[in-house]
N, CA, C and O atoms as a MOPAC input file, in Angstrom:
PM7 MOZYME 1SCF
protein

 N      8.89900 1    46.30300 1   -37.37900 1
 C      8.37300 1    46.47100 1   -35.99200 1
 C      9.09600 1    46.25500 1   -34.90900 1
 O      8.84200 1    47.01000 1   -33.97000 1
 N     10.14100 1    45.24500 1   -34.69900 1
 C     10.73200 1    45.02600 1   -33.49800 1
 C     11.92900 1    45.45200 1   -33.47900 1
 O     12.65200 1    45.19300 1   -32.51600 1
 N     12.37500 1    46.19500 1   -34.54700 1
 C     13.12700 1    47.58100 1   -34.55300 1
 C     12.94200 1    48.76900 1   -33.40000 1
 O     13.60200 1    49.31900 1   -32.51900 1
 N     11.90200 1    48.79400 1   -33.85700 1
 C     11.16700 1    50.39300 1   -33.25600 1
 C     11.08300 1    49.75700 1   -31.90600 1
 O     11.45500 1    50.46500 1   -30.96900 1
 N     10.53900 1    48.19700 1   -31.55700 1
 C     10.12600 1    48.35700 1   -30.19300 1
 C     11.24900 1    48.14800 1   -29.32200 1
 O     11.10800 1    48.16200 1   -28.09900 1
 N     12.41000 1    47.94500 1   -29.91000 1
 C     14.28700 1    47.89800 1   -29.37100 1
 C     14.33400 1    49.20200 1   -29.07300 1
 O     14.58200 1    49.54900 1   -27.91800 1
 N     14.17800 1    49.81500 1   -29.74200 1
 C     14.63900 1    51.26800 1   -29.97500 1
 C     13.85800 1    52.28300 1   -28.53600 1
 O     14.38800 1    53.00200 1   -27.68900 1
 N     12.71200 1    51.98700 1   -28.73600 1
 C     11.68700 1    52.70400 1   -27.72700 1
 C     11.69700 1    51.84600 1   -26.23900 1
 O     11.11500 1    52.46200 1   -25.34600 1
 N     12.24400 1    50.57700 1   -25.85400 1
 C     12.89900 1    50.49800 1   -25.03600 1
 C     14.23300 1    50.99300 1   -24.56300 1
 O     14.24500 1    51.27100 1   -23.36300 1
 N     15.74700 1    51.23100 1   -25.43100 1
 C     16.04400 1    51.45000 1   -25.45400 1
 C     16.73100 1    53.01600 1   -24.98600 1
 O     17.72800 1    53.45700 1   -24.41500 1
 N     15.72600 1    53.40200 1   -25.51300 1
 C     15.46200 1    55.42700 1   -25.49500 1
 C     14.48300 1    55.25800 1   -23.76600 1
 O     14.79700 1    56.27700 1   -23.14900 1
 N     13.93400 1    54.77900 1   -23.26300 1
 C     13.25600 1    54.86800 1   -21.92900 1
 C     14.45700 1    54.66800 1   -21.11500 1
 O     14.51900 1    55.47100 1   -20.18400 1
 N     15.57500 1    53.71300 1   -21.19500 1
 C     16.38200 1    53.05200 1   -20.45700 1
 C     17.24200 1    54.35000 1   -21.01900 1
 O     16.81000 1    55.29100 1   -20.35200 1
 N     17.73800 1    54.59800 1   -21.46500 1
 C     18.89700 1    55.93800 1   -21.51900 1
 C     18.23400 1    57.31800 1   -20.80600 1
 O     18.87900 1    58.17700 1   -20.20500 1
 N     17.34600 1    57.30900 1   -20.94300 1
 C     16.07900 1    58.16000 1   -20.11900 1
 C     16.22000 1    58.23200 1   -18.32300 1
 O     16.52800 1    59.03100 1   -17.43800 1
 N     15.75300 1    56.78000 1   -18.50800 1
 C     16.06500 1    56.32900 1   -16.87900 1
 C     17.99900 1    56.65500 1   -16.79900 1
 O     18.17500 1    55.76100 1   -15.97100 1
 N     18.66100 1    56.91400 1   -16.90300 1
 C     19.43300 1    56.86600 1   -16.97200 1
 C     20.30500 1    58.23600 1   -17.03900 1
 O     21.33200 1    58.51700 1   -16.42200 1
 N     19.64000 1    58.92600 1   -17.89400 1
 C     20.06500 1    60.55900 1   -17.67200 1
 C     19.23900 1    60.91700 1   -16.33800 1
 O     19.81500 1    61.66300 1   -15.54600 1
 N     17.84300 1    60.42700 1   -15.97800 1
 C     17.47300 1    60.72300 1   -14.69300 1
 C     18.40300 1    60.14900 1   -13.63700 1
 O     19.18200 1    60.68500 1   -12.84800 1
 N     18.20300 1    59.38400 1   -13.78100 1
 C     19.33000 1    58.99800 1   -12.33900 1
 C     20.65400 1    59.47100 1   -12.09100 1
 O     20.92500 1    59.71000 1   -10.91500 1
 N     22.02700 1    59.76100 1   -13.44200 1
 C     23.19200 1    60.27700 1   -12.96600 1
 C     23.11200 1    61.32400 1   -13.05600 1
 O     24.23900 1    61.77800 1   -13.25300 1
 N     22.30700 1    62.15400 1   -13.02600 1
 C     22.18100 1    63.54400 1   -13.09000 1
 C     21.46300 1    64.15500 1   -11.54900 1
 O     21.66300 1    65.13100 1   -10.82700 1
 N     21.04800 1    63.62400 1   -11.54600 1
 C     20.27800 1    64.05700 1    -9.60200 1
 C     21.15500 1    63.21000 1    -8.85800 1
 O     21.14300 1    63.62500 1    -7.69900 1
 N     22.11000 1    61.95900 1    -8.99700 1
 C     23.36600 1    62.07000 1    -8.83800 1
 C     24.22700 1    63.03000 1    -8.31000 1
 O     24.70200 1    63.30100 1    -7.20800 1
 N     24.28300 1    63.52300 1    -9.62900 1
 C     25.77100 1    64.86500 1    -9.92900 1
 C     25.31600 1    66.07400 1    -8.86900 1
 O     25.96800 1    66.71500 1    -8.04400 1
 N     23.66300 1    66.10700 1    -9.32600 1
 C     23.04100 1    67.52500 1    -8.22100 1
 C     23.10400 1    66.93400 1    -6.84600 1
 O     22.72000 1    67.80600 1    -6.06600 1
 N     23.46100 1    65.69000 1    -6.11900 1
 C     23.00700 1    65.55400 1    -4.87600 1
 C     24.29900 1    65.90700 1    -4.44900 1
 O     24.47300 1    66.76000 1    -3.57800 1
 N     25.50700 1    65.11600 1    -5.18200 1
 C     26.75700 1    65.34100 1    -5.01100 1
 C     26.92000 1    66.33400 1    -4.40400 1
 O     27.11500 1    66.43900 1    -3.19300 1
 N     26.83100 1    67.43700 1    -5.46300 1
 C     27.44100 1    68.95900 1    -5.62200 1
 C     27.09200 1    69.50700 1    -4.77000 1
 O     27.95300 1    70.24800 1    -4.29400 1
 N     25.64300 1    69.52000 1    -4.02100 1
 C     24.83600 1    70.15100 1    -2.42000 1
 C     25.69600 1    69.24900 1    -1.56600 1
 O     25.86000 1    69.74200 1    -0.45000 1
 N     26.22600 1    68.22200 1    -1.71400 1
 C     26.92800 1    67.62700 1    -0.14300 1
 C     28.79100 1    68.08100 1    -0.71500 1
 O     29.71600 1    67.65600 1    -0.02200 1
 N     28.92400 1    68.45400 1    -1.26700 1
 C     30.08700 1    69.31000 1    -1.27100 1
 C     30.12600 1    70.48000 1    -1.20600 1
 O     31.20300 1    70.91300 1    -0.79700 1
 N     29.29900 1    71.28000 1    -1.47100 1
 C     29.30400 1    72.50600 1    -1.41600 1
 C     28.64500 1    72.55400 1     0.20800 1
 O     29.04000 1    73.55200 1     0.81200 1
 N     27.88200 1    71.82000 1     0.87000 1
 C     27.33500 1    71.77300 1     2.17800 1
 C     29.07900 1    71.57200 1     3.26800 1
 O     29.58300 1    72.16300 1     4.22300 1
 N     29.46100 1    70.36200 1     2.35700 1
 C     30.70100 1    70.03900 1     3.38500 1
 C     31.89700 1    71.40300 1     3.32900 1
 O     32.54200 1    71.70900 1     4.33200 1
 N     32.08700 1    72.31500 1     1.64800 1
 C     32.57600 1    73.46500 1     1.88900 1
 C     32.50500 1    74.35400 1     3.22900 1
 O     33.36200 1    74.78000 1     4.00300 1
 N     30.95600 1    74.45500 1     3.15200 1
 C     30.51800 1    75.68300 1     4.01100 1
 C     30.56600 1    75.00100 1     5.46700 1
 O     30.55400 1    75.76900 1     6.42800 1
 N     30.62800 1    73.38700 1     5.74100 1
 C     30.92300 1    73.58700 1     7.02900 1
 C     32.09500 1    73.59000 1     7.56800 1
 O     32.13800 1    73.69100 1     8.79400 1
 N     33.49800 1    73.46900 1     6.72200 1
 C     34.72000 1    73.25400 1     7.23100 1
 C     34.59000 1    74.92300 1     7.04700 1
 O     35.21900 1    75.47800 1     7.94800 1
 N     33.87400 1    75.98300 1     6.02300 1
 C     34.58600 1    76.88000 1     6.26000 1
 C     33.91300 1    77.86200 1     7.55500 1
 O     34.47100 1    78.91900 1     7.84900 1
 N     32.77200 1    77.43900 1     8.22400 1
 C     32.18100 1    78.39100 1     9.57900 1
 C     32.85700 1    77.34400 1    10.33400 1
 O     32.85800 1    77.73700 1    11.50000 1
 N     33.43200 1    76.21000 1    10.26100 1
 C     34.53000 1    75.51100 1    11.26600 1
 C     35.76400 1    76.64900 1    11.48900 1
 O     35.91300 1    77.31900 1    12.51000 1
 N     36.52500 1    76.69300 1    10.40200 1
 C     37.64600 1    77.47800 1    10.27800 1
 C     37.35400 1    78.55400 1    10.97600 1
 O     38.15300 1    78.74200 1    11.89400 1
 N     36.26700 1    79.55600 1    10.86400 1
 C     36.08900 1    81.08900 1    11.04100 1
 C     36.28800 1    81.23900 1    12.80300 1
 O     37.11200 1    82.03300 1    13.25600 1
 N     35.56200 1    80.51100 1    13.56000 1
 C     36.02900 1    80.70000 1    14.52000 1
 C     35.12900 1    81.97400 1    15.44000 1
 O     35.47800 1    82.78900 1    16.29500 1
 N     33.86800 1    81.66500 1    14.79100 1
 C     32.82300 1    82.22600 1    15.40100 1
 C     32.17900 1    83.51600 1    15.53600 1
 O     31.40200 1    83.92200 1    16.40000 1
 N     33.00800 1    84.48700 1    13.75700 1
 C     33.14000 1    85.44400 1    13.40500 1
 C     31.39800 1    85.30700 1    12.42100 1
 O     31.34300 1    84.96000 1    11.24100 1
 N     30.05500 1    85.70600 1    13.35100 1
 C     28.72500 1    85.20400 1    13.18100 1
 C     28.58300 1    86.33400 1    11.89900 1
 O     27.68400 1    86.03100 1    11.11400 1
 N     29.34100 1    87.61000 1    11.55800 1
 C     28.91400 1    87.95300 1    10.40600 1
 C     29.40400 1    87.08000 1     9.07600 1
 O     28.58300 1    86.82400 1     8.19500 1
 N     30.85100 1    86.61500 1     8.97500 1
 C     31.24500 1    86.01400 1     8.21600 1
 C     29.82300 1    84.87000 1     7.82400 1
 O     29.10100 1    84.85000 1     6.82700 1
 N     29.81900 1    84.02500 1     9.02000 1
 C     29.66600 1    82.67500 1     9.18100 1
 C     27.96200 1    82.96200 1     8.36800 1
 O     27.63400 1    82.14200 1     7.51100 1
 N     27.24900 1    83.80700 1     8.60900 1
 C     25.59100 1    84.11700 1     7.74100 1
 C     26.37100 1    84.65300 1     6.07900 1
 O     25.61900 1    84.55700 1     5.10900 1
 N     27.22200 1    84.96500 1     5.92600 1
 C     27.55800 1    85.21300 1     4.41100 1
 C     28.03500 1    83.47500 1     3.79200 1
 O     27.56600 1    82.92300 1     2.79600 1
 N     28.68300 1    83.12900 1     4.38100 1
 C     29.24100 1    81.87900 1     3.97400 1
 C     27.72500 1    80.54000 1     3.96600 1
 O     27.21600 1    80.16000 1     2.91200 1
 N     27.39100 1    80.17700 1     4.98500 1
 C     26.42100 1    80.28000 1     5.01000 1
 C     24.92500 1    80.15000 1     3.65800 1
 O     24.31300 1    79.18600 1     3.19600 1
 N     24.82300 1    81.97300 1     3.38100 1
 C     24.10400 1    82.44900 1     2.55600 1
 C     24.30100 1    81.93100 1     1.19000 1
 O     23.49700 1    81.75300 1     0.27500 1
 N     25.44600 1    81.75400 1     1.27100 1
 C     26.40400 1    81.99900 1    -0.04500 1
 C     25.87300 1    80.34200 1    -0.85200 1
 O     25.57300 1    79.87200 1    -1.95000 1
 N     26.05900 1    79.89100 1     0.83900 1
 C     26.26000 1    77.92200 1     0.19300 1
 C     24.72200 1    77.42600 1     0.09400 1
 O     24.47400 1    76.35400 1    -0.45700 1
 N     23.63900 1    78.27600 1     0.67200 1
 C     22.28300 1    78.18000 1     0.41400 1
 C     21.50300 1    78.45900 1    -0.82200 1
 O     20.44300 1    78.04700 1    -1.29300 1
 N     22.27600 1    79.17700 1    -1.11600 1
 C     21.97300 1    80.17200 1    -2.41400 1
 C     22.75100 1    79.12200 1    -3.69700 1
 O     22.22000 1    79.15900 1    -4.80700 1
 N     23.73600 1    78.40100 1    -3.54300 1
 C     24.30600 1    77.48000 1    -4.27900 1
 C     23.78900 1    75.99900 1    -4.62100 1
 O     23.92500 1    75.31200 1    -5.63300 1
 N     23.21500 1    75.79000 1    -3.52900 1
 C     22.37900 1    74.70700 1    -2.79800 1
 C     20.59700 1    74.46700 1    -3.79400 1
 O     20.04100 1    73.60600 1    -4.47600 1
 N     20.33100 1    75.85700 1    -3.26900 1
 C     19.31200 1    76.10700 1    -4.13600 1
 C     19.22000 1    76.37200 1    -5.63100 1
 O     18.22300 1    75.90900 1    -6.18600 1
 N     19.73700 1    76.76600 1    -6.06900 1
 C     20.24100 1    76.73100 1    -7.23400 1
 C     20.37700 1    76.07300 1    -7.99400 1
 O     19.65000 1    76.05400 1    -8.98700 1
 N     21.65700 1    75.05500 1    -7.75100 1
 C     21.88100 1    73.76200 1    -8.50200 1
 C     20.65000 1    73.37800 1    -8.69700 1
 O     20.20200 1    73.31500 1    -9.84200 1
 N     19.68100 1    72.96200 1    -7.28300 1
 C     18.75700 1    71.84900 1    -7.59700 1
 C     17.44400 1    72.38400 1    -7.95600 1
 O     16.52700 1    71.59600 1    -8.19000 1
 N     17.26200 1    73.66800 1    -8.02300 1
 C     16.07600 1    73.91000 1    -9.37400 1
 C     16.29800 1    74.33100 1   -10.47700 1
 O     15.41500 1    74.58200 1   -11.29700 1
 N     17.60400 1    74.48400 1   -10.67700 1
 C     17.76100 1    74.28500 1   -12.55800 1
 C     18.17300 1    73.17000 1   -12.97600 1
 O     18.65000 1    73.15000 1   -14.11100 1
 N     18.11400 1    71.91200 1   -12.18900 1
 C     18.38000 1    70.56600 1   -12.27900 1
 C     16.29200 1    69.99700 1   -12.34000 1
 O     15.63000 1    69.18500 1   -12.98600 1
 N     16.02200 1    71.01200 1   -11.26800 1
 C     14.19800 1    70.09800 1   -11.61800 1
 C     14.12600 1    70.93000 1   -12.98100 1
 O     14.05400 1    70.39600 1   -14.08800 1
 N     14.14200 1    71.70300 1   -12.85500 1
 C     13.84900 1    72.77300 1   -14.67600 1
 C     13.55300 1    72.48600 1   -15.85400 1
 O     12.70500 1    72.57500 1   -16.74200 1
 N     14.88600 1    71.97700 1   -15.46000 1
 C     15.63200 1    71.12900 1   -16.88700 1
 C     14.75600 1    69.72400 1   -16.84000 1
 O     14.03900 1    69.23600 1   -17.71400 1
 N     14.98800 1    69.36800 1   -15.84700 1
 C     14.39100 1    67.54500 1   -16.19200 1
 C     12.94800 1    68.21800 1   -16.52000 1
 O     12.36700 1    67.72400 1   -17.48700 1
 N     12.34800 1    69.19500 1   -15.89600 1
 C     10.70000 1    69.13200 1   -16.35700 1
 C     10.62300 1    69.44500 1   -17.81900 1
 O     10.16400 1    68.67300 1   -18.66200 1
 N     11.06300 1    70.52700 1   -18.03200 1
 C     10.97100 1    71.29100 1   -19.54100 1
 C     11.82300 1    69.72700 1   -20.57400 1
 O     11.44000 1    69.60400 1   -21.73800 1
 N     12.71700 1    68.86500 1   -20.12500 1
 C     12.92700 1    67.82100 1   -21.09600 1
 C     11.25300 1    66.87400 1   -21.22200 1
 O     10.57300 1    66.45600 1   -22.15900 1
 N     11.13600 1    66.86500 1   -19.66900 1
 C      9.92500 1    66.00800 1   -20.30700 1
 C      9.02900 1    66.21800 1   -20.54200 1
 O      8.25200 1    65.26700 1   -20.62700 1
 N      8.51000 1    67.61500 1   -20.81200 1
 C      7.47100 1    68.33000 1   -21.29200 1
 C      8.14700 1    68.09300 1   -23.18900 1
 O      7.55800 1    67.27500 1   -23.89600 1
 N      8.81600 1    68.53400 1   -23.50900 1
 C      9.30100 1    68.17100 1   -24.87300 1
 C      9.24900 1    67.05500 1   -25.16600 1
 O      8.38700 1    66.84300 1   -26.01900 1
 N      9.80800 1    66.17400 1   -24.83700 1
 C      9.72400 1    64.56500 1   -25.20200 1
 C      8.25400 1    64.05900 1   -24.98600 1
 O      7.74700 1    63.31500 1   -25.82700 1
 N      7.78100 1    64.33000 1   -24.21900 1
 C      6.29400 1    64.36400 1   -24.52000 1
 C      5.10900 1    64.85800 1   -25.52300 1
 O      3.91000 1    64.62500 1   -25.67200 1
 N      6.00500 1    65.58500 1   -26.06300 1
 C      4.97400 1    66.18000 1   -27.16800 1
 C      5.58400 1    65.78400 1   -27.94200 1
 O      4.95300 1    65.38600 1   -28.92100 1
 N      6.93900 1    65.66400 1   -27.98900 1
 C      7.62600 1    65.03300 1   -29.34100 1
 C      6.97500 1    64.06700 1   -30.21900 1
 O      6.61800 1    64.02000 1   -31.39600 1
 N      6.95300 1    62.87000 1   -28.57800 1
 C      6.71400 1    61.46700 1   -28.98200 1
 C      4.46300 1    61.49900 1   -29.00500 1
 O      3.72900 1    60.51200 1   -29.03600 1
 N      4.15100 1    62.61500 1   -28.98300 1
 C      2.69300 1    63.01100 1   -29.21600 1
 C      1.49000 1    62.34500 1   -28.31400 1
 O      0.48400 1    61.75700 1   -28.71100 1
 N      2.03700 1    62.70400 1   -26.61100 1
 C      1.55800 1    62.71400 1   -24.92900 1
 C      0.46100 1    63.58500 1   -25.55200 1
 O     -0.73900 1    63.31200 1   -25.58500 1
 N      1.19800 1    64.91400 1   -26.15000 1
 C      0.30600 1    65.96300 1   -25.38600 1
 C     -0.65100 1    66.69200 1   -26.18100 1
 O     -1.15100 1    67.72100 1   -25.72700 1
 N     -1.09200 1    66.05600 1   -27.85000 1
 C     -2.17900 1    65.72500 1   -28.26900 1
 C     -3.49500 1    64.82800 1   -27.99800 1
 O     -4.66800 1    65.02900 1   -28.31000 1
 N     -2.81900 1    63.66600 1   -27.23900 1
 C     -4.40900 1    63.15100 1   -26.28800 1
 C     -4.72700 1    64.04900 1   -25.14500 1
 O     -5.92200 1    64.03800 1   -24.85200 1
 N     -3.96100 1    64.83300 1   -24.41400 1
 C     -4.26100 1    65.56200 1   -23.70800 1
 C     -5.16400 1    66.75700 1   -23.90300 1
 O     -6.25000 1    66.87300 1   -23.33400 1
 N     -4.70000 1    67.55400 1   -24.66200 1
 C     -5.56900 1    68.79800 1   -25.43800 1
 C     -6.69600 1    67.89100 1   -25.64700 1
 O     -6.70000 1    66.70600 1   -25.97900 1
 N     -7.95500 1    68.95500 1   -25.29800 1
 C     -9.18100 1    68.89800 1   -25.74600 1
 C     -9.55600 1    69.30600 1   -27.09400 1
 O     -9.17600 1    70.27700 1   -27.74700 1
 N    -10.46700 1    68.27400 1   -27.41400 1
 C    -11.09800 1    67.92900 1   -28.93500 1
 C    -11.80400 1    69.42200 1   -29.50400 1
 O    -12.86500 1    69.75800 1   -28.97900 1
 N    -11.32400 1    70.12500 1   -30.35800 1
 C    -12.49300 1    71.84900 1   -30.37600 1
 C    -13.56300 1    71.11500 1   -30.94000 1
 O    -13.30500 1    70.22800 1   -31.75400 1
 N    -14.66300 1    71.35300 1   -30.63500 1
 C    -15.94700 1    70.88800 1   -31.12200 1
 C    -16.21400 1    71.25500 1   -32.90800 1
 O    -15.90400 1    72.15900 1   -33.68300 1
 N    -17.09100 1    69.74900 1   -32.97500 1
 C    -16.66600 1    70.30000 1   -35.05300 1
 C    -18.38200 1    70.96100 1   -34.76700 1
 O    -19.24400 1    70.85800 1   -33.89400 1
 N    -18.21000 1    71.65700 1   -36.07300 1
 C    -18.81100 1    72.35800 1   -36.34800 1
 C    -20.37800 1    72.11900 1   -36.48400 1
 O    -20.34700 1    70.98400 1   -36.95800 1
 N    -21.57000 1    72.40100 1   -36.39400 1
 C    -22.77300 1    71.81600 1   -35.82700 1
 C    -23.14200 1    71.19100 1   -37.74400 1
 O    -23.35600 1    72.20500 1   -38.40900 1
 N    -23.22700 1    70.13300 1   -38.47600 1
 C    -23.92300 1    70.06300 1   -39.31200 1
 C    -25.22600 1    71.00700 1   -39.96100 1
 O    -25.54500 1    71.90600 1   -39.18200 1
 N    -25.70300 1    70.98700 1   -40.71100 1
 C    -26.95500 1    72.39600 1   -41.16600 1
 C    -28.19300 1    71.17900 1   -40.88800 1
 O    -28.31600 1    69.97600 1   -41.11900 1
 N    -29.03300 1    72.30000 1   -40.23500 1
 C    -30.19600 1    70.84800 1   -39.79500 1
 C    -31.32400 1    71.21400 1   -41.51700 1
 O    -31.56400 1    72.21200 1   -42.19700 1
 N    -31.63000 1    70.04100 1   -41.54900 1
 C    -32.05500 1    69.76200 1   -42.78600 1
 C    -33.86300 1    70.28300 1   -43.35400 1
 O    -34.44900 1    70.41600 1   -44.42800 1
 N    -34.21800 1    70.45500 1   -41.73200 1
 C    -35.76500 1    70.63300 1   -41.42500 1
 C    -36.04300 1    72.45800 1   -41.29000 1
 O    -37.13300 1    73.02100 1   -41.38900 1
 N    -34.67100 1    73.11400 1   -41.03600 1
 C    -34.98700 1    74.47600 1   -41.09900 1
 C    -35.33500 1    75.18500 1   -42.20000 1
 O    -35.29800 1    74.60900 1   -43.28700 1
 N    -35.62300 1    76.17500 1   -42.14300 1
 C    -35.89000 1    76.83600 1   -43.06900 1
 C    -34.55400 1    77.64300 1   -43.85200 1
 O    -33.63600 1    78.08400 1   -43.16000 1
 N    -34.54600 1    77.79300 1   -45.40400 1
 C    -33.62900 1    78.56900 1   -45.85400 1
 C    -33.47800 1    79.92700 1   -45.22500 1
 O    -34.33200 1    80.79100 1   -45.02500 1
 N    -32.09700 1    79.91100 1   -44.94000 1
 C    -31.54200 1    81.50300 1   -45.00600 1
 C    -32.14700 1    82.80100 1   -45.67200 1
 O    -32.30900 1    82.64200 1   -46.88200 1
 N    -32.48500 1    83.91000 1   -45.25300 1
 C    -32.95600 1    84.77100 1   -45.88800 1
 C    -31.84800 1    85.71600 1   -46.41500 1
 O    -30.93000 1    86.06500 1   -45.67300 1
 N    -31.94200 1    86.14300 1   -47.75400 1
 C    -30.63000 1    86.57500 1   -48.16800 1
 C    -30.45500 1    87.93700 1   -47.88100 1
 O    -31.40900 1    88.67200 1   -47.62600 1
 N    -29.05100 1    88.39100 1   -47.91400 1
 C    -28.82600 1    89.91700 1   -47.48000 1
 C    -29.95800 1    91.17100 1   -47.50600 1
 O    -30.12400 1    91.29300 1   -48.72000 1
 N    -30.56400 1    91.86500 1   -47.05900 1
 C    -31.50200 1    93.22500 1   -47.41800 1
 C    -30.51900 1    94.11000 1   -48.14900 1
 O    -29.29800 1    94.26400 1   -48.16900 1
 N    -31.49700 1    94.58300 1   -48.69300 1
 C    -30.30300 1    95.58400 1   -50.04800 1
 C    -30.16700 1    96.77400 1   -49.38200 1
 O    -31.02300 1    97.26100 1   -48.64300 1
 N    -28.66200 1    97.43500 1   -49.74400 1
 C    -28.79800 1    99.03900 1   -49.36600 1
 C    -29.05600 1    99.91600 1   -50.21600 1
 O    -28.73600 1   100.15500 1   -51.38100 1
 N    -29.99400 1   100.56800 1   -49.06500 1
 C    -30.65600 1   101.82000 1   -50.10200 1
 C    -29.48100 1   103.01000 1   -50.03900 1
 O    -28.70300 1   103.37700 1   -49.15800 1
 N    -29.77500 1   103.48000 1   -51.58800 1
 C    -28.70500 1   104.71500 1   -52.23700 1
 C    -28.07700 1   105.97600 1   -51.11300 1
 O    -27.32500 1   106.85600 1   -51.53100 1

Protein backbone atom coordinates (compact mmCIF):
# COMPACT_ATOMS: atom_id res chain seq x y z
CA UNK A 1 0.00 0.00 0.00
CA UNK A 2 2.94 2.33 0.59
CA UNK A 3 3.91 2.15 -3.05
CA UNK A 4 0.39 3.12 -4.18
CA UNK A 5 0.40 6.08 -1.83
CA UNK A 6 3.79 7.23 -3.12
CA UNK A 7 2.58 6.90 -6.69
CA UNK A 8 -0.56 8.92 -5.96
CA UNK A 9 1.49 11.71 -4.42
CA UNK A 10 3.82 11.59 -7.40
CA UNK A 11 0.89 11.81 -9.82
CA UNK A 12 -0.50 14.82 -7.95
CA UNK A 13 2.89 16.54 -8.05
CA UNK A 14 3.24 15.75 -11.73
CA UNK A 15 -0.18 17.26 -12.42
CA UNK A 16 0.80 20.42 -10.50
CA UNK A 17 3.99 20.73 -12.53
CA UNK A 18 2.10 20.27 -15.78
CA UNK A 19 -0.44 22.93 -14.82
CA UNK A 20 2.21 25.36 -13.58
CA UNK A 21 4.52 25.08 -16.59
CA UNK A 22 1.67 24.95 -19.07
CA UNK A 23 0.26 28.19 -17.68
CA UNK A 24 3.74 29.69 -17.66
CA UNK A 25 4.18 28.78 -21.35
CA UNK A 26 0.84 30.41 -22.21
CA UNK A 27 1.68 33.59 -20.29
CA UNK A 28 5.14 33.85 -21.87
CA UNK A 29 3.77 33.29 -25.37
CA UNK A 30 1.04 35.89 -24.79
CA UNK A 31 3.67 38.38 -23.59
CA UNK A 32 5.78 37.66 -26.67
CA UNK A 33 2.78 38.20 -28.95
CA UNK A 34 1.97 41.47 -27.17
CA UNK A 35 5.60 42.63 -27.44
CA UNK A 36 5.68 41.92 -31.19
CA UNK A 37 2.35 43.73 -31.63
CA UNK A 38 3.58 46.77 -29.70
CA UNK A 39 6.81 46.82 -31.70
CA UNK A 40 4.83 46.52 -34.95
CA UNK A 41 2.49 49.36 -34.01
CA UNK A 42 5.46 51.52 -32.98
CA UNK A 43 7.19 50.93 -36.34
CA UNK A 44 4.08 51.66 -38.42
CA UNK A 45 4.13 55.40 -37.64
CA UNK A 46 0.39 55.98 -37.46
CA UNK A 47 -1.02 53.95 -40.41
CA UNK A 48 -4.31 53.24 -38.70
CA UNK A 49 -5.58 50.55 -41.08
CA UNK A 50 -2.46 48.43 -40.62
CA UNK A 51 -2.35 49.08 -36.86
CA UNK A 52 -5.91 47.76 -36.54
CA UNK A 53 -4.89 44.65 -38.49
CA UNK A 54 -1.82 44.05 -36.30
CA UNK A 55 -3.77 44.51 -33.07
CA UNK A 56 -6.60 42.28 -34.32
CA UNK A 57 -4.16 39.53 -35.24
CA UNK A 58 -2.41 39.84 -31.87
CA UNK A 59 -5.70 39.69 -29.96
CA UNK A 60 -6.79 36.65 -31.97
CA UNK A 61 -3.49 34.87 -31.27
CA UNK A 62 -3.62 35.63 -27.54
CA UNK A 63 -7.25 34.61 -27.14
CA UNK A 64 -6.75 31.46 -29.24
CA UNK A 65 -3.70 30.36 -27.25
CA UNK A 66 -5.36 31.01 -23.90
CA UNK A 67 -8.63 29.36 -24.89
CA UNK A 68 -6.82 26.29 -26.23
CA UNK A 69 -4.84 25.90 -23.01
CA UNK A 70 -7.90 26.26 -20.79
CA UNK A 71 -9.95 23.88 -22.95
CA UNK A 72 -7.26 21.22 -23.01
CA UNK A 73 -6.76 21.58 -19.26
CA UNK A 74 -10.49 21.23 -18.58
CA UNK A 75 -10.77 18.11 -20.73
CA UNK A 76 -7.65 16.65 -19.12
CA UNK A 77 -9.03 17.24 -15.62
CA UNK A 78 -12.37 15.71 -16.58
CA UNK A 79 -10.76 12.64 -18.12
CA UNK A 80 -8.52 12.22 -15.08
CA UNK A 81 -11.42 12.41 -12.64
CA UNK A 82 -13.38 9.86 -14.68
CA UNK A 83 -10.38 7.53 -14.88
CA UNK A 84 -9.86 7.74 -11.13
CA UNK A 85 -13.50 6.97 -10.46
CA UNK A 86 -14.57 10.36 -9.16
CA UNK A 87 -17.20 10.62 -11.87
CA UNK A 88 -19.18 7.68 -10.52
CA UNK A 89 -19.67 9.40 -7.18
CA UNK A 90 -21.07 12.49 -8.86
CA UNK A 91 -23.64 10.66 -10.93
CA UNK A 92 -26.98 10.02 -9.33
CA UNK A 93 -27.70 6.42 -8.66
CA UNK A 94 -30.60 4.92 -10.56
CA UNK A 95 -33.53 4.02 -8.32
CA UNK A 96 -33.70 0.33 -7.57
CA UNK A 97 -36.80 -1.48 -8.81
CA UNK A 98 -39.44 -1.76 -6.15
CA UNK A 99 -39.74 -5.12 -4.44
CA UNK A 100 -43.04 -6.91 -5.01
CA UNK A 101 -45.63 -6.19 -2.36
CA UNK A 102 -46.44 -9.46 -0.53
CA UNK A 103 -49.93 -8.22 0.46
CA UNK A 104 -50.95 -7.27 -3.08
CA UNK A 105 -53.25 -9.65 -4.96
CA UNK A 106 -51.59 -11.72 -7.71
CA UNK A 107 -51.62 -10.28 -11.18
CA UNK A 108 -54.39 -11.47 -13.49
CA UNK A 109 -53.35 -13.59 -16.47
CA UNK A 110 -53.56 -11.92 -19.88
CA UNK A 111 -56.94 -12.07 -21.61
CA UNK A 112 -57.48 -14.48 -24.49
CA UNK A 113 -57.78 -13.16 -27.99
CA UNK A 114 -60.84 -13.88 -30.03
CA UNK A 115 -60.16 -15.82 -33.23
